Amino acid sequence: MKNLNIIIFLLVSSFYIQAQNTGILFNGADSRIVVPNKPGVNAQENFTIEAWIYANEWKSQSWQGSIVGKDRQGPDAGYAFRCGDNGKLSFVSSINGAWNEVLSASLMNQEQWHHVAVVLGSGTMTLYIDGQSVASETFSGDFSNSDLDVSIGASAGFGDRHFDGIIDEVRIWNVARTQAEITENNSTELAGTEAGLVAYFP
């Protein structure tokens, strides 16, 4: 019976491991993935970023744990999707040369997977955590886009803003995804050819 239990455990463990995606572990200090710049990854009126994150530890400020960054200073341009401060989620974008931010309360836990998303559409920036809308802010004006490459796990243009943990399934869209679309597809690996999908890192 003991041997049978071990076999069952190994089969279940094997299935669990194979069912997991291949996220990347970031050390919170100097690791990042750099993606060459292209027009489609710039913020615009209709725009969505999604990712799965697993934080080993939160940085002390909400702006210190960059998930996806294309932000630049002097002059301010681009955007950053980030987290920290005991589980807050933040998105900031430069509009008319000034930073506009939407920030959630401390809703996420360390050492737990969370699906996070930001959607820009109809003059509103909305944050989602695990499929639920958690914060929104209005915006108006022209996006001040950065010519820097996209960084995953770090800020593109600011030092010491590195994510400590695992990031998986980064998706950038040039459409405003609906809450239903985010919820229904956040655990499904995409083909990469979906309409509006401009960058995909499974």
PDB file of C-alpha atoms in Angstrom, residues 1-96:
ATOM      1  CA  MET A   1       0.000   0.000   0.000  1.00  0.00           C
ATOM      2  CA  LYS A   2       2.895   2.311   0.813  1.00  0.00           C
ATOM      3  CA  ASN A   3       4.399   1.733  -2.638  1.00  0.00           C
ATOM      4  CA  LEU A   4       1.032   2.424  -4.281  1.00  0.00           C
ATOM      5  CA  ASN A   5       0.742   5.728  -2.365  1.00  0.00           C
ATOM      6  CA  ILE A   6       4.208   6.743  -3.524  1.00  0.00           C
ATOM      7  CA  ILE A   7       3.342   5.952  -7.148  1.00  0.00           C
ATOM      8  CA  ILE A   8       0.111   7.951  -6.933  1.00  0.00           C
ATOM      9  CA  PHE A   9       1.988  10.863  -5.345  1.00  0.00           C
ATOM     10  CA  LEU A  10       4.621  10.790  -8.101  1.00  0.00           C
ATOM     11  CA  LEU A  11       1.971  10.692 -10.824  1.00  0.00           C
ATOM     12  CA  VAL A  12       0.092  13.630  -9.291  1.00  0.00           C
ATOM     13  CA  SER A  13       3.338  15.562  -8.775  1.00  0.00           C
ATOM     14  CA  SER A  14       4.419  14.874 -12.348  1.00  0.00           C
ATOM     15  CA  PHE A  15       1.100  16.129 -13.716  1.00  0.00           C
ATOM     16  CA  TYR A  16       1.287  19.239 -11.526  1.00  0.00           C
ATOM     17  CA  ILE A  17       4.799  20.082 -12.695  1.00  0.00           C
ATOM     18  CA  GLN A  18       3.959  19.524 -16.356  1.00  0.00           C
ATOM     19  CA  ALA A  19       0.814  21.630 -16.028  1.00  0.00           C
ATOM     20  CA  GLN A  20       2.801  24.649 -14.891  1.00  0.00           C
ATOM     21  CA  ASN A  21       4.043  27.201 -17.384  1.00  0.00           C
ATOM     22  CA  THR A  22       7.657  28.215 -17.760  1.00  0.00           C
ATOM     23  CA  GLY A  23       7.867  31.459 -15.813  1.00  0.00           C
ATOM     24  CA  ILE A  24      11.129  33.350 -15.394  1.00  0.00           C
ATOM     25  CA  LEU A  25      12.642  33.937 -11.956  1.00  0.00           C
ATOM     26  CA  PHE A  26      13.924  37.502 -11.416  1.00  0.00           C
ATOM     27  CA  ASN A  27      16.332  38.142  -8.552  1.00  0.00           C
ATOM     28  CA  GLY A  28      15.081  41.616  -7.568  1.00  0.00           C
ATOM     29  CA  ALA A  29      18.528  43.146  -8.065  1.00  0.00           C
ATOM     30  CA  ASP A  30      19.799  43.151 -11.633  1.00  0.00           C
ATOM     31  CA  SER A  31      17.960  40.586 -13.777  1.00  0.00           C
ATOM     32  CA  ARG A  32      15.642  41.537 -16.641  1.00  0.00           C
ATOM     33  CA  ILE A  33      14.491  40.533 -20.105  1.00  0.00           C
ATOM     34  CA  VAL A  34      14.939  43.203 -22.785  1.00  0.00           C
ATOM     35  CA  VAL A  35      12.583  43.241 -25.768  1.00  0.00           C
ATOM     36  CA  PRO A  36      13.469  45.409 -28.788  1.00  0.00           C
ATOM     37  CA  ASN A  37      11.311  48.499 -29.222  1.00  0.00           C
ATOM     38  CA  LYS A  38       8.579  48.518 -31.850  1.00  0.00           C
ATOM     39  CA  PRO A  39       5.612  50.878 -32.357  1.00  0.00           C
ATOM     40  CA  GLY A  40       2.968  48.386 -31.230  1.00  0.00           C
ATOM     41  CA  VAL A  41       4.249  48.206 -27.650  1.00  0.00           C
ATOM     42  CA  ASN A  42       3.772  51.927 -26.980  1.00  0.00           C
ATOM     43  CA  ALA A  43       0.847  53.013 -24.793  1.00  0.00           C
ATOM     44  CA  GLN A  44      -2.190  54.282 -26.670  1.00  0.00           C
ATOM     45  CA  GLU A  45      -5.870  54.988 -26.197  1.00  0.00           C
ATOM     46  CA  ASN A  46      -6.745  51.280 -26.443  1.00  0.00           C
ATOM     47  CA  PHE A  47      -4.063  49.208 -24.731  1.00  0.00           C
ATOM     48  CA  THR A  48      -3.740  46.237 -22.369  1.00  0.00           C
ATOM     49  CA  ILE A  49      -0.906  44.556 -20.480  1.00  0.00           C
ATOM     50  CA  GLU A  50      -1.395  41.230 -18.694  1.00  0.00           C
ATOM     51  CA  ALA A  51       0.917  38.957 -16.691  1.00  0.00           C
ATOM     52  CA  TRP A  52       1.038  36.318 -14.012  1.00  0.00           C
ATOM     53  CA  ILE A  53       3.288  37.265 -11.096  1.00  0.00           C
ATOM     54  CA  TYR A  54       4.599  35.468  -8.015  1.00  0.00           C
ATOM     55  CA  ALA A  55       6.411  37.839  -5.666  1.00  0.00           C
ATOM     56  CA  ASN A  56       9.043  36.355  -3.394  1.00  0.00           C
ATOM     57  CA  GLU A  57       9.182  39.671  -1.600  1.00  0.00           C
ATOM     58  CA  TRP A  58       7.582  43.083  -2.092  1.00  0.00           C
ATOM     59  CA  LYS A  59       9.797  46.114  -2.469  1.00  0.00           C
ATOM     60  CA  SER A  60       8.959  48.882   0.018  1.00  0.00           C
ATOM     61  CA  GLN A  61       7.408  51.210  -2.592  1.00  0.00           C
ATOM     62  CA  SER A  62       4.721  50.413  -5.166  1.00  0.00           C
ATOM     63  CA  TRP A  63       6.933  51.743  -7.985  1.00  0.00           C
ATOM     64  CA  GLN A  64       9.972  49.607  -7.184  1.00  0.00           C
ATOM     65  CA  GLY A  65       8.868  46.194  -8.495  1.00  0.00           C
ATOM     66  CA  SER A  66       8.648  46.660 -12.267  1.00  0.00           C
ATOM     67  CA  ILE A  67       6.739  43.962 -14.129  1.00  0.00           C
ATOM     68  CA  VAL A  68       6.873  45.574 -17.587  1.00  0.00           C
ATOM     69  CA  GLY A  69       8.655  48.888 -18.094  1.00  0.00           C
ATOM     70  CA  LYS A  70       9.163  51.255 -21.002  1.00  0.00           C
ATOM     71  CA  ASP A  71       9.620  54.291 -18.764  1.00  0.00           C
ATOM     72  CA  ARG A  72      12.201  57.010 -19.240  1.00  0.00           C
ATOM     73  CA  GLN A  73      13.091  60.143 -17.320  1.00  0.00           C
ATOM     74  CA  GLY A  74      14.287  63.543 -18.556  1.00  0.00           C
ATOM     75  CA  PRO A  75      11.968  64.159 -20.392  1.00  0.00           C
ATOM     76  CA  ASP A  76       9.447  61.781 -18.844  1.00  0.00           C
ATOM     77  CA  ALA A  77       8.083  59.303 -21.375  1.00  0.00           C
ATOM     78  CA  GLY A  78       6.709  55.788 -21.661  1.00  0.00           C
ATOM     79  CA  TYR A  79       4.973  53.656 -19.061  1.00  0.00           C
ATOM     80  CA  ALA A  80       5.572  51.202 -16.237  1.00  0.00           C
ATOM     81  CA  PHE A  81       3.437  48.374 -14.877  1.00  0.00           C
ATOM     82  CA  ARG A  82       4.715  47.641 -11.377  1.00  0.00           C
ATOM     83  CA  CYS A  83       4.007  46.481  -7.845  1.00  0.00           C
ATOM     84  CA  GLY A  84       5.255  46.658  -4.265  1.00  0.00           C
ATOM     85  CA  ASP A  85       4.352  48.211  -0.887  1.00  0.00           C
ATOM     86  CA  ASN A  86       2.727  45.104   0.616  1.00  0.00           C
ATOM     87  CA  GLY A  87       0.945  44.040  -2.555  1.00  0.00           C
ATOM     88  CA  LYS A  88      -0.122  47.232  -4.330  1.00  0.00           C
ATOM     89  CA  LEU A  89      -0.415  47.240  -8.126  1.00  0.00           C
ATOM     90  CA  SER A  90       0.453  50.370 -10.108  1.00  0.00           C
ATOM     91  CA  PHE A  91       0.473  51.569 -13.691  1.00  0.00           C
ATOM     92  CA  VAL A  92       1.947  54.907 -14.725  1.00  0.00           C
ATOM     93  CA  SER A  93       2.043  56.456 -18.182  1.00  0.00           C
ATOM     94  CA  SER A  94       3.445  59.764 -19.376  1.00  0.00           C
ATOM     95  CA  ILE A  95       0.699  61.875 -20.940  1.00  0.00           C
ATOM     96  CA  ASN A  96       1.557  65.349 -22.226  1.00  0.00           C
TER      97      ASN A  96
END
